[in-house]
């Protein structure tokens, strides 16, 4: 197809009228200041890829203001996203921030955040009656230079071409100008349109993965999600970056940057929570990219088997009915990540979990996993009744049980599945209130009686309320 150079009409027709209004307001605000405003990144990519007959619902939009304006680097210190309301001291030297402030006047419900250090503003609408949930990032055109590989990019103002050049892939380095003259022009300096047509993921320069190793995960994510191929030269840059050990040095060496680990975690999360996580993981494995997580982590047959078992288990636990008593897995991606980390030698797990800023409960679980696994595997095979199984497993959390199940031989695994899906749901026909009504006085013995009732129910001695009452009358007569 020829390059669609003028996209203005397409934007107007294919975006929702509400979003089009926001973009028009933003471009007018830029225009009156003599700045250019561009729609960039994934929004342009998705617009060009989408069905041309349909309205496209973009929820995450990146805008760039192009204004030759040197940001005084030394004055920018905040390294985290800070809300303007809570941090009035954040320096407001960025054009993006100024535009965002003006937009805020038209949309009082919007929340404004400023990423102080990089001078980007984010406007967030949450379940807005008009715009729904929408996130707009407004950055000031910039280049990035890296004081050392894999470090946080430092920022200076520059032109849109340089801004696009610092981006990850050609398909994400397209821009549509929203301001006059020539509003609606598609800027394609690096062959993004050609690569969209050829379904290819290609970096803009050889150092891309050295500068930002999380792009390895992004390349895989876009390739699998869009059904694209990683272009062969780009693949060799990935392999080179991995072999150079840059990643390992940057996550564990002197230049360890929390930002890099946070980004790696977000990319992992992004991949593991999508329905394409299996092919994505396979591709990461083929590229040897799991070693970004830890140098010893490999994609083995055993890991693949465990991941498939977890997948089956997740499908089973997925439809969480609000009222259902059954345990649900609220963060499936975290469980998958724990399965990955459980492949590491125990002495490495806690460190990696800490680097990836996993919650404390994950770290504890991974640390005690092998001990619990040994105990459970050996005792489970000796259990003679359902009540003994429940007694053994009832104090373990669901994630631990799944991690152990996928590492266990089939016979043990079946026993654990049976516990999770059936035995753990069984209740005795009589509860504490029933006992009180029957004249039992609350006392430490109460719990003992309830435990015996449950055990007898699990083992089939009690099936109904009358059999439970008969059981009580025989074993624990009321004094
Ligand atoms: N980007 C980059 N390098 C990264 C992360 C992001 O160059 N490590 C750039 C890309 O140009 C990308 C844009 O920042 O298009 C926005 O990033 P993000 O929102 O993470 O990606 P999208 O392309 O919008 O993809 P998605 O649709 O998955 O959100």
Coordinates of C-alpha atoms and ligand atoms in Angstrom, one line a residue:
X1 CA 0.0 0.0 0.0
X2 CA 1.2 3.6 -0.6
X3 CA 2.2 5.5 2.5
X4 CA -0.9 7.3 3.8
X5 CA 0.7 10.7 4.2
X6 CA -2.2 12.7 5.3
X7 CA -3.8 11.1 8.3
X8 CA -6.0 14.0 9.5
X9 CA -9.2 12.6 7.9
X10 CA -8.4 9.1 9.1
X11 CA -7.9 10.4 12.7
X12 CA -11.2 12.3 12.7
X13 CA -13.1 9.4 11.2
X14 CA -11.6 6.6 13.2
X15 CA -11.1 8.0 16.7
X16 CA -14.1 8.4 19.0
X17 CA -15.5 12.0 18.7
X18 CA -14.7 12.5 22.4
X19 CA -11.1 11.6 22.0
X20 CA -10.9 13.6 18.8
X21 CA -12.1 16.6 20.8
X22 CA -9.4 16.2 23.4
X23 CA -6.7 16.0 20.7
X24 CA -8.1 19.0 19.0
X25 CA -8.1 21.0 22.2
X26 CA -4.5 19.9 22.9
X27 CA -3.3 20.8 19.4
X28 CA -5.0 24.2 19.6
X29 CA -3.2 24.9 22.9
X30 CA 0.1 23.9 21.3
X31 CA -0.6 25.9 18.2
X32 CA -1.2 29.2 20.0
X33 CA 2.1 28.8 21.8
X34 CA 3.9 28.2 18.5
X35 CA 4.7 24.6 19.3
X36 CA 4.1 21.4 17.3
X37 CA 2.2 18.6 18.8
X38 CA 2.4 14.9 17.6
X39 CA 0.6 11.7 18.3
X40 CA 3.4 9.1 18.5
X41 CA 4.1 5.5 19.4
X42 CA 1.7 2.7 19.9
X43 CA -1.4 4.8 19.1
X44 CA -0.2 5.5 15.5
X45 CA 0.9 1.9 15.1
X46 CA -2.5 0.6 16.3
X47 CA -4.4 3.1 14.1
X48 CA -2.5 2.0 11.0
X49 CA -3.0 -1.7 11.8
X50 CA -6.7 -1.6 12.8
X51 CA -9.6 -2.5 10.6
X52 CA -10.2 0.7 8.5
X53 CA -13.9 0.4 8.7
X54 CA -14.1 0.5 12.5
X55 CA -13.8 3.2 15.2
X56 CA -10.7 2.4 17.2
X57 CA -10.8 2.8 21.0
X58 CA -7.4 4.0 22.1
X59 CA -7.0 4.1 25.9
X60 CA -3.3 4.8 26.1
X61 CA -2.1 7.8 24.1
X62 CA 1.4 9.3 23.7
X63 CA 1.7 12.9 22.6
X64 CA 5.0 14.8 22.1
X65 CA 5.4 18.6 22.1
X66 CA 8.2 19.7 19.9
X67 CA 9.7 22.9 21.2
X68 CA 13.4 23.8 21.1
X69 CA 13.7 24.4 24.8
X70 CA 16.7 23.3 26.9
X71 CA 15.6 21.8 30.1
X72 CA 18.1 22.6 32.9
X73 CA 19.1 19.0 33.7
X74 CA 20.4 19.8 37.1
X75 CA 17.2 21.3 38.4
X76 CA 15.3 18.0 37.7
X77 CA 15.6 15.6 40.5
X78 CA 12.3 13.8 41.2
X79 CA 12.7 10.2 40.0
X80 CA 9.2 9.1 40.6
X81 CA 5.7 10.0 39.4
X82 CA 4.5 12.7 41.6
X83 CA 1.1 14.3 41.6
X84 CA 1.2 18.1 41.2
X85 CA -1.3 18.6 44.0
X86 CA 0.9 16.8 46.5
X87 CA 4.2 18.0 45.1
X88 CA 3.9 21.7 44.2
X89 CA 7.8 21.9 44.2
X90 CA 8.1 19.8 41.0
X91 CA 9.8 22.1 38.5
X92 CA 7.5 22.9 35.7
X93 CA 9.8 23.6 32.9
X94 CA 8.4 21.2 30.3
X95 CA 6.1 22.2 27.5
X96 CA 4.2 18.9 28.0
X97 CA 3.4 19.9 31.5
X98 CA 2.2 23.3 30.4
X99 CA -0.1 21.8 27.8
X100 CA -1.5 19.2 30.2
X101 CA -2.3 22.0 32.7
X102 CA -4.3 23.8 30.0
X103 CA -6.2 20.7 29.1
X104 CA -7.0 20.2 32.7
X105 CA -8.9 23.5 32.6
X106 CA -11.3 22.0 30.0
X107 CA -11.6 18.7 31.8
X108 CA -11.9 19.3 35.5
X109 CA -12.4 15.6 36.2
X110 CA -9.0 14.6 34.9
X111 CA -6.1 13.8 37.2
X112 CA -2.7 15.3 36.3
X113 CA 0.5 13.6 37.2
X114 CA 4.0 14.9 36.5
X115 CA 7.0 12.7 36.0
X116 CA 9.4 15.3 37.4
X117 CA 12.7 14.1 36.1
X118 CA 11.7 13.5 32.5
X119 CA 9.2 16.4 32.4
X120 CA 6.4 14.3 31.1
X121 CA 2.8 14.9 32.2
X122 CA 0.1 12.3 32.3
X123 CA -3.6 13.0 32.2
X124 CA -5.8 10.3 33.6
X125 CA -9.5 9.9 33.1
X126 CA -11.0 7.1 35.2
X127 CA -14.4 5.8 34.2
X128 CA -15.3 9.2 32.9
X129 CA -18.9 9.4 31.6
X130 CA -17.6 11.0 28.4
X131 CA -14.1 9.5 27.9
X132 CA -14.2 6.3 29.8
X133 CA -10.8 5.3 31.0
X134 CA -8.1 7.1 29.2
X135 CA -4.4 7.8 29.8
X136 CA -2.6 10.5 27.8
X137 CA 1.1 11.0 28.3
X138 CA 2.4 14.4 27.1
X139 CA 6.2 14.5 26.7
X140 CA 8.5 17.2 25.5
X141 CA 10.5 16.2 22.4
X142 CA 13.8 14.9 23.6
X143 CA 16.8 12.8 22.9
X144 CA 18.2 10.4 25.4
X145 CA 21.8 9.8 26.0
X146 CA 23.1 7.1 28.3
X147 CA 25.9 7.8 30.7
X148 CA 26.5 4.1 30.8
X149 CA 24.6 1.2 29.2
X150 CA 21.3 0.2 30.6
X151 CA 21.1 3.2 32.9
X152 CA 18.3 5.5 33.2
X153 CA 18.1 7.8 30.2
X154 CA 19.0 11.4 30.9
X155 CA 17.0 14.0 29.1
X156 CA 17.5 17.0 27.0
X157 CA 15.1 18.8 24.7
X158 CA 15.4 18.2 21.0
X159 CA 13.5 17.8 17.8
X160 CA 10.8 15.3 17.0
X161 CA 13.1 13.3 14.7
X162 CA 15.6 12.7 17.5
X163 CA 12.7 11.9 19.9
X164 CA 11.5 9.2 17.5
X165 CA 15.0 7.9 16.9
X166 CA 15.4 7.1 20.6
X167 CA 12.4 4.7 20.4
X168 CA 12.4 1.0 20.4
X169 CA 11.2 -0.2 17.0
X170 CA 10.5 1.4 13.7
X171 CA 6.8 0.5 14.0
X172 CA 6.7 2.5 17.3
X173 CA 8.6 5.4 15.8
X174 CA 5.9 6.9 13.7
X175 CA 4.2 10.2 14.4
X176 CA 1.2 12.1 13.2
X177 CA 1.4 15.9 13.4
X178 CA -1.6 17.4 15.0
X179 CA -0.7 21.1 14.5
X180 CA -0.6 23.3 11.4
X181 CA 0.9 23.7 9.0
X182 CA 0.4 20.2 7.5
X183 CA -1.5 18.8 10.4
X184 CA -2.3 15.2 9.8
X185 CA 1.0 14.5 8.2
X186 CA 2.5 11.1 9.0
X187 CA 6.2 11.3 9.9
X188 CA 8.0 8.1 9.1
X189 CA 11.8 8.7 9.2
X190 CA 12.8 5.1 9.8
X191 CA 10.6 2.9 7.6
X192 CA 7.9 2.1 10.2
X193 CA 5.2 1.9 7.6
X194 CA 7.2 -0.5 5.4
X195 CA 7.8 -2.7 8.5
X196 CA 4.1 -2.6 9.5
X197 CA 3.3 -3.8 6.0
X198 CA 6.0 -6.5 6.1
X199 CA 5.0 -7.5 9.7
X200 CA 8.5 -7.0 11.0
X201 CA 9.9 -5.9 14.3
X202 CA 13.1 -3.9 13.7
X203 CA 15.2 -1.7 15.9
X204 CA 16.4 1.7 14.8
X205 CA 20.1 1.2 15.7
X206 CA 22.5 -1.5 16.8
X207 CA 22.8 -0.4 20.4
X208 CA 19.1 -0.4 21.1
X209 CA 19.1 -3.5 23.3
X210 CA 22.3 -2.6 25.1
X211 CA 20.8 0.8 26.0
X212 CA 17.6 -0.8 27.2
X213 CA 17.6 -4.5 27.6
X214 CA 13.9 -4.6 28.5
X215 CA 13.3 -4.0 24.8
X216 CA 14.2 -7.7 24.2
X217 CA 11.0 -8.5 26.1
X218 CA 9.1 -5.8 24.1
X219 CA 10.3 -7.2 20.8
X220 CA 9.0 -10.6 21.8
X221 CA 5.7 -9.1 23.1
X222 CA 5.0 -7.2 19.9
X223 CA 6.1 -10.1 17.7
X224 CA 3.7 -12.5 19.3
X225 CA 0.9 -10.1 19.9
X226 CA 0.8 -8.7 16.4
X227 CA 1.9 -11.9 14.6
X228 CA 5.1 -10.2 13.4
X229 CA 8.6 -11.6 12.9
X230 CA 11.7 -10.2 14.6
X231 CA 13.8 -9.1 11.7
X232 CA 17.1 -11.2 11.5
X233 CA 19.5 -8.3 12.1
X234 CA 17.4 -7.3 15.1
X235 CA 17.5 -10.8 16.4
X236 CA 21.3 -10.9 16.1
X237 CA 21.4 -7.6 18.1
X238 CA 19.3 -9.3 20.8
X239 CA 21.6 -12.3 20.9
X240 CA 24.6 -10.1 21.0
X241 CA 23.2 -8.0 23.9
X242 CA 22.4 -11.2 25.8
X243 CA 25.8 -12.7 25.2
X244 CA 27.6 -9.5 26.2
X245 CA 26.2 -10.1 29.7
X246 CA 25.1 -6.4 29.8
X247 CA 21.9 -7.3 31.4
X248 CA 23.3 -9.3 34.3
X249 CA 25.8 -6.6 35.0
X250 CA 23.1 -3.9 35.0
X251 CA 20.7 -5.7 37.3
X252 CA 23.2 -6.9 39.8
X253 CA 26.4 -4.8 39.4
X254 CA 27.3 -1.4 40.5
X255 CA 25.1 0.3 38.0
X256 CA 22.0 -1.5 39.3
X257 CA 19.1 0.7 38.5
X258 CA 15.8 0.3 40.3
X259 CA 14.1 1.8 37.2
X260 CA 15.5 -1.0 35.0
X261 CA 14.2 -3.7 37.3
X262 CA 10.8 -2.0 37.5
X263 CA 10.6 -1.9 33.8
X264 CA 11.7 -5.6 33.5
X265 CA 9.0 -6.5 36.0
X266 CA 6.4 -4.5 34.0
X267 CA 7.3 -6.2 30.8
X268 CA 7.2 -9.6 32.4
X269 CA 3.9 -8.8 33.9
X270 CA 2.6 -7.5 30.6
X271 CA 3.6 -10.8 28.9
X272 CA 2.5 -13.2 31.6
X273 CA -1.0 -11.7 31.9
X274 CA -1.8 -11.8 28.3
X275 CA -3.4 -14.9 26.6
X276 CA -0.4 -15.1 24.4
X277 CA 2.0 -15.7 27.2
X278 CA 2.9 -19.3 26.1
X279 CA 4.3 -18.5 22.7
X280 CA 5.9 -15.4 24.1
X281 CA 7.7 -17.4 26.7
X282 CA 8.7 -19.9 24.1
X283 CA 10.2 -17.2 22.0
X284 CA 12.0 -15.7 25.0
X285 CA 13.3 -19.2 25.7
X286 CA 14.5 -19.6 22.1
X287 CA 16.4 -16.3 22.3
X288 CA 17.9 -17.3 25.6
X289 CA 16.3 -14.1 27.1
X290 CA 15.3 -15.7 30.4
X291 CA 18.8 -15.0 31.5
X292 CA 17.8 -11.4 31.9
X293 CA 15.9 -12.6 34.9
X294 CA 18.9 -14.6 36.2
X295 CA 22.0 -15.8 34.3
X296 CA 21.2 -19.4 35.2
X297 CA 17.6 -19.4 34.2
X298 CA 16.9 -21.5 31.1
X299 CA 13.9 -22.6 29.2
X300 CA 14.0 -26.3 29.8
X301 CA 11.6 -29.1 29.0
X302 CA 10.8 -29.4 32.7
X303 CA 10.0 -25.7 32.9
X304 CA 7.7 -25.9 29.9
X305 CA 5.9 -28.9 31.4
X306 CA 5.4 -27.0 34.7
X307 CA 4.1 -23.9 32.9
X308 CA 1.6 -26.0 30.9
X309 CA 0.3 -27.6 34.1
X310 CA -0.1 -24.2 35.7
X311 CA -2.0 -23.1 32.7
X312 CA -4.4 -25.9 33.0
X313 CA -4.8 -25.1 36.7
X314 CA -5.4 -21.4 35.9
X315 CA -8.1 -22.2 33.5
X316 CA -9.8 -24.2 36.2
X317 CA -9.6 -21.4 38.7
X318 CA -10.4 -18.5 36.4
X319 CA -14.1 -17.9 36.4
X320 CA -14.2 -16.3 39.9
X321 CA -17.9 -16.0 40.8
X322 CA -18.2 -13.3 43.3
X323 CA -20.1 -15.5 45.7
X324 CA -18.1 -18.6 45.1
X325 CA -16.3 -20.0 48.1
X326 CA -13.7 -21.6 46.0
X327 CA -10.2 -20.1 46.1
X328 CA -9.3 -18.0 43.2
X329 CA -5.9 -16.9 41.8
X330 CA -6.1 -13.2 41.8
X331 CA -2.7 -12.6 40.1
X332 CA -2.1 -15.4 37.6
X333 CA 0.9 -13.6 36.2
X334 CA 2.6 -13.6 39.6
X335 CA 2.0 -17.3 40.0
X336 CA 3.6 -17.9 36.6
X337 CA 6.5 -15.7 37.5
X338 CA 6.9 -17.7 40.7
X339 CA 7.0 -20.9 38.7
X340 CA 9.8 -19.4 36.7
X341 CA 11.7 -18.3 39.7
X342 CA 11.2 -21.7 41.4
X343 CA 13.5 -23.1 38.7
X344 CA 16.4 -21.2 40.2
X345 CA 18.6 -22.7 42.9
X346 CA 17.0 -21.7 46.3
X347 CA 19.9 -19.4 47.2
X348 CA 19.2 -17.2 44.1
X349 CA 15.4 -17.0 44.4
X350 CA 15.0 -14.4 47.2
X351 CA 17.5 -12.1 45.6
X352 CA 15.8 -12.2 42.2
X353 CA 12.4 -11.8 43.7
X354 CA 13.7 -8.8 45.6
X355 CA 15.2 -7.3 42.5
X356 CA 11.9 -7.7 40.7
X357 CA 10.2 -6.2 43.8
X358 CA 7.8 -9.1 44.3
X359 CA 5.7 -8.9 47.4
X360 CA 7.1 -10.3 50.7
X361 CA 4.7 -13.2 50.6
X362 CA 6.2 -14.3 47.2
X363 CA 9.8 -14.1 48.6
X364 CA 8.8 -16.1 51.7
X365 CA 7.0 -18.7 49.6
X366 CA 10.0 -19.2 47.2
X367 CA 12.4 -19.4 50.1
X368 CA 10.5 -22.1 52.0
X369 CA 9.3 -23.9 48.9
X370 CA 11.8 -26.8 48.8
X371 CA 11.4 -27.6 52.4
X372 CA 7.6 -27.7 52.2
X373 CA 7.8 -29.6 49.0
X374 CA 9.9 -32.3 50.6
X375 CA 7.7 -32.6 53.6
X376 CA 4.5 -32.6 51.6
X377 CA 5.6 -35.1 49.0
X378 CA 6.9 -37.6 51.6
X379 CA 3.9 -37.3 53.9
X380 CA 1.2 -37.1 51.3
X381 CA 2.0 -40.6 49.9
X382 CA 1.5 -41.9 53.5
X383 CA -1.9 -40.4 54.1
X384 CA -4.5 -43.0 54.4
X385 CA -7.7 -40.9 54.5
X386 CA -9.0 -37.6 53.1
X387 CA -9.0 -36.1 56.6
X388 CA -5.3 -36.8 56.9
X389 CA -4.7 -35.1 53.5
X390 CA -6.7 -32.1 54.7
X391 CA -4.8 -31.9 57.9
X392 CA -1.5 -32.0 56.1
X393 CA -2.4 -29.4 53.5
X394 CA -4.8 -27.0 55.1
X395 CA -2.2 -24.5 56.4
X396 CA -0.5 -24.1 53.0
X397 CA -1.6 -21.2 50.8
X398 CA -2.9 -21.9 47.3
X399 CA 0.1 -20.7 45.4
X400 CA 2.5 -22.9 47.4
X401 CA 0.3 -25.9 46.8
X402 CA 0.3 -25.2 43.0
X403 CA 4.0 -24.7 43.0
X404 CA 4.5 -28.0 44.7
X405 CA 2.0 -29.8 42.6
X406 CA 3.6 -28.9 39.3
X407 CA 7.0 -30.0 40.6
X408 CA 5.6 -33.4 41.9
X409 CA 5.1 -36.8 40.3
X410 CA 1.6 -37.3 38.8
X411 CA 0.2 -39.3 41.7
X412 CA 1.1 -36.6 44.2
X413 CA -0.1 -33.9 41.9
X414 CA -3.5 -35.6 41.6
X415 CA -3.8 -35.7 45.4
X416 CA -3.0 -32.0 45.6
X417 CA -5.5 -31.1 42.8
X418 CA -8.1 -33.2 44.5
X419 CA -7.5 -31.4 47.8
X420 CA -7.7 -27.9 46.1
X421 CA -10.8 -28.6 44.1
X422 CA -12.8 -30.9 46.3
X423 CA -11.6 -31.7 49.8
X424 CA -10.9 -28.1 50.8
X425 CA -14.5 -27.2 49.9
X426 CA -16.1 -29.8 52.1
X427 CA -17.8 -28.6 55.3
X428 CA -19.4 -30.5 58.2
X429 CA -23.2 -30.4 58.3
X430 CA -23.0 -28.8 61.8
X431 CA -21.2 -25.5 62.6
X432 CA -20.3 -23.8 65.9
X433 CA -23.7 -22.1 66.1
X434 CA -25.4 -25.5 65.7
X435 CA -23.3 -26.8 68.6
X436 CA -24.3 -23.9 70.8
X437 CA -28.0 -24.5 70.1
X438 CA -27.5 -28.1 70.9
X439 CA -26.3 -27.1 74.4
X440 CA -22.5 -27.3 74.0
X441 CA -20.7 -24.6 75.9
X442 CA -18.0 -22.7 74.0
X443 CA -14.7 -23.9 75.3
X444 CA -11.3 -25.0 74.0
X445 CA -12.9 -28.4 73.4
X446 CA -15.3 -26.8 70.9
X447 CA -12.6 -26.6 68.2
X448 CA -11.7 -30.2 68.9
X449 CA -15.3 -31.3 68.4
X450 CA -15.6 -29.2 65.1
X451 CA -12.3 -30.8 63.8
X452 CA -13.6 -34.3 64.6
X453 CA -16.9 -33.5 62.8
X454 CA -15.1 -32.2 59.8
X455 CA -12.7 -35.2 59.7
X456 CA -15.7 -37.6 60.0
X457 CA -17.4 -35.8 57.1
X458 CA -14.4 -35.9 54.9
X459 CA -13.9 -39.6 55.6
X460 CA -17.6 -40.3 54.8
X461 CA -18.7 -41.3 58.3
X462 CA -21.0 -38.3 58.4
X463 CA -23.1 -37.5 55.4
X464 CA -26.2 -35.6 56.7
X465 CA -27.2 -33.6 59.7
X466 CA -28.9 -36.5 61.5
X467 CA -25.7 -38.6 61.1
X468 CA -23.7 -35.7 62.4
X469 CA -26.0 -35.4 65.4
X470 CA -25.8 -39.2 66.0
X471 CA -22.0 -38.9 65.8
X472 CA -21.9 -36.1 68.4
X473 CA -24.2 -38.0 70.7
X474 CA -22.0 -41.0 70.7
X475 CA -18.5 -39.3 70.8
X476 CA -19.2 -36.1 72.7
X477 CA -22.4 -36.4 74.7
X478 CA -23.6 -33.1 76.2
X479 CA -22.9 -33.1 80.0
Ligands
LIG1 N1 9.2 3.0 24.2 C1 10.5 2.7 23.8 N2 11.3 1.9 24.6 C2 10.8 1.3 25.7 C3 9.4 1.6 26.1 C4 8.7 2.4 25.3 O1 11.0 3.3 22.8 N3 11.5 0.5 26.5 C5 8.4 3.9 23.3 C6 7.8 3.3 22.1 O2 7.8 4.3 21.1 C7 6.4 3.1 22.5 C8 6.1 4.2 23.4 O3 7.4 4.5 24.1 O4 5.5 3.0 21.4 C9 5.0 4.0 24.5 O5 5.4 2.9 25.3 P1 4.3 1.8 25.8 O6 3.1 2.6 26.2 O7 5.0 0.9 26.7 O8 4.1 1.0 24.5 P2 3.0 1.0 23.3 O9 3.8 1.1 22.0 O10 2.0 2.1 23.5 O11 2.4 -0.4 23.4 P3 1.2 -1.0 24.1 O12 0.1 -0.9 23.0 O13 1.5 -2.4 24.4 O14 0.9 -0.2 25.3

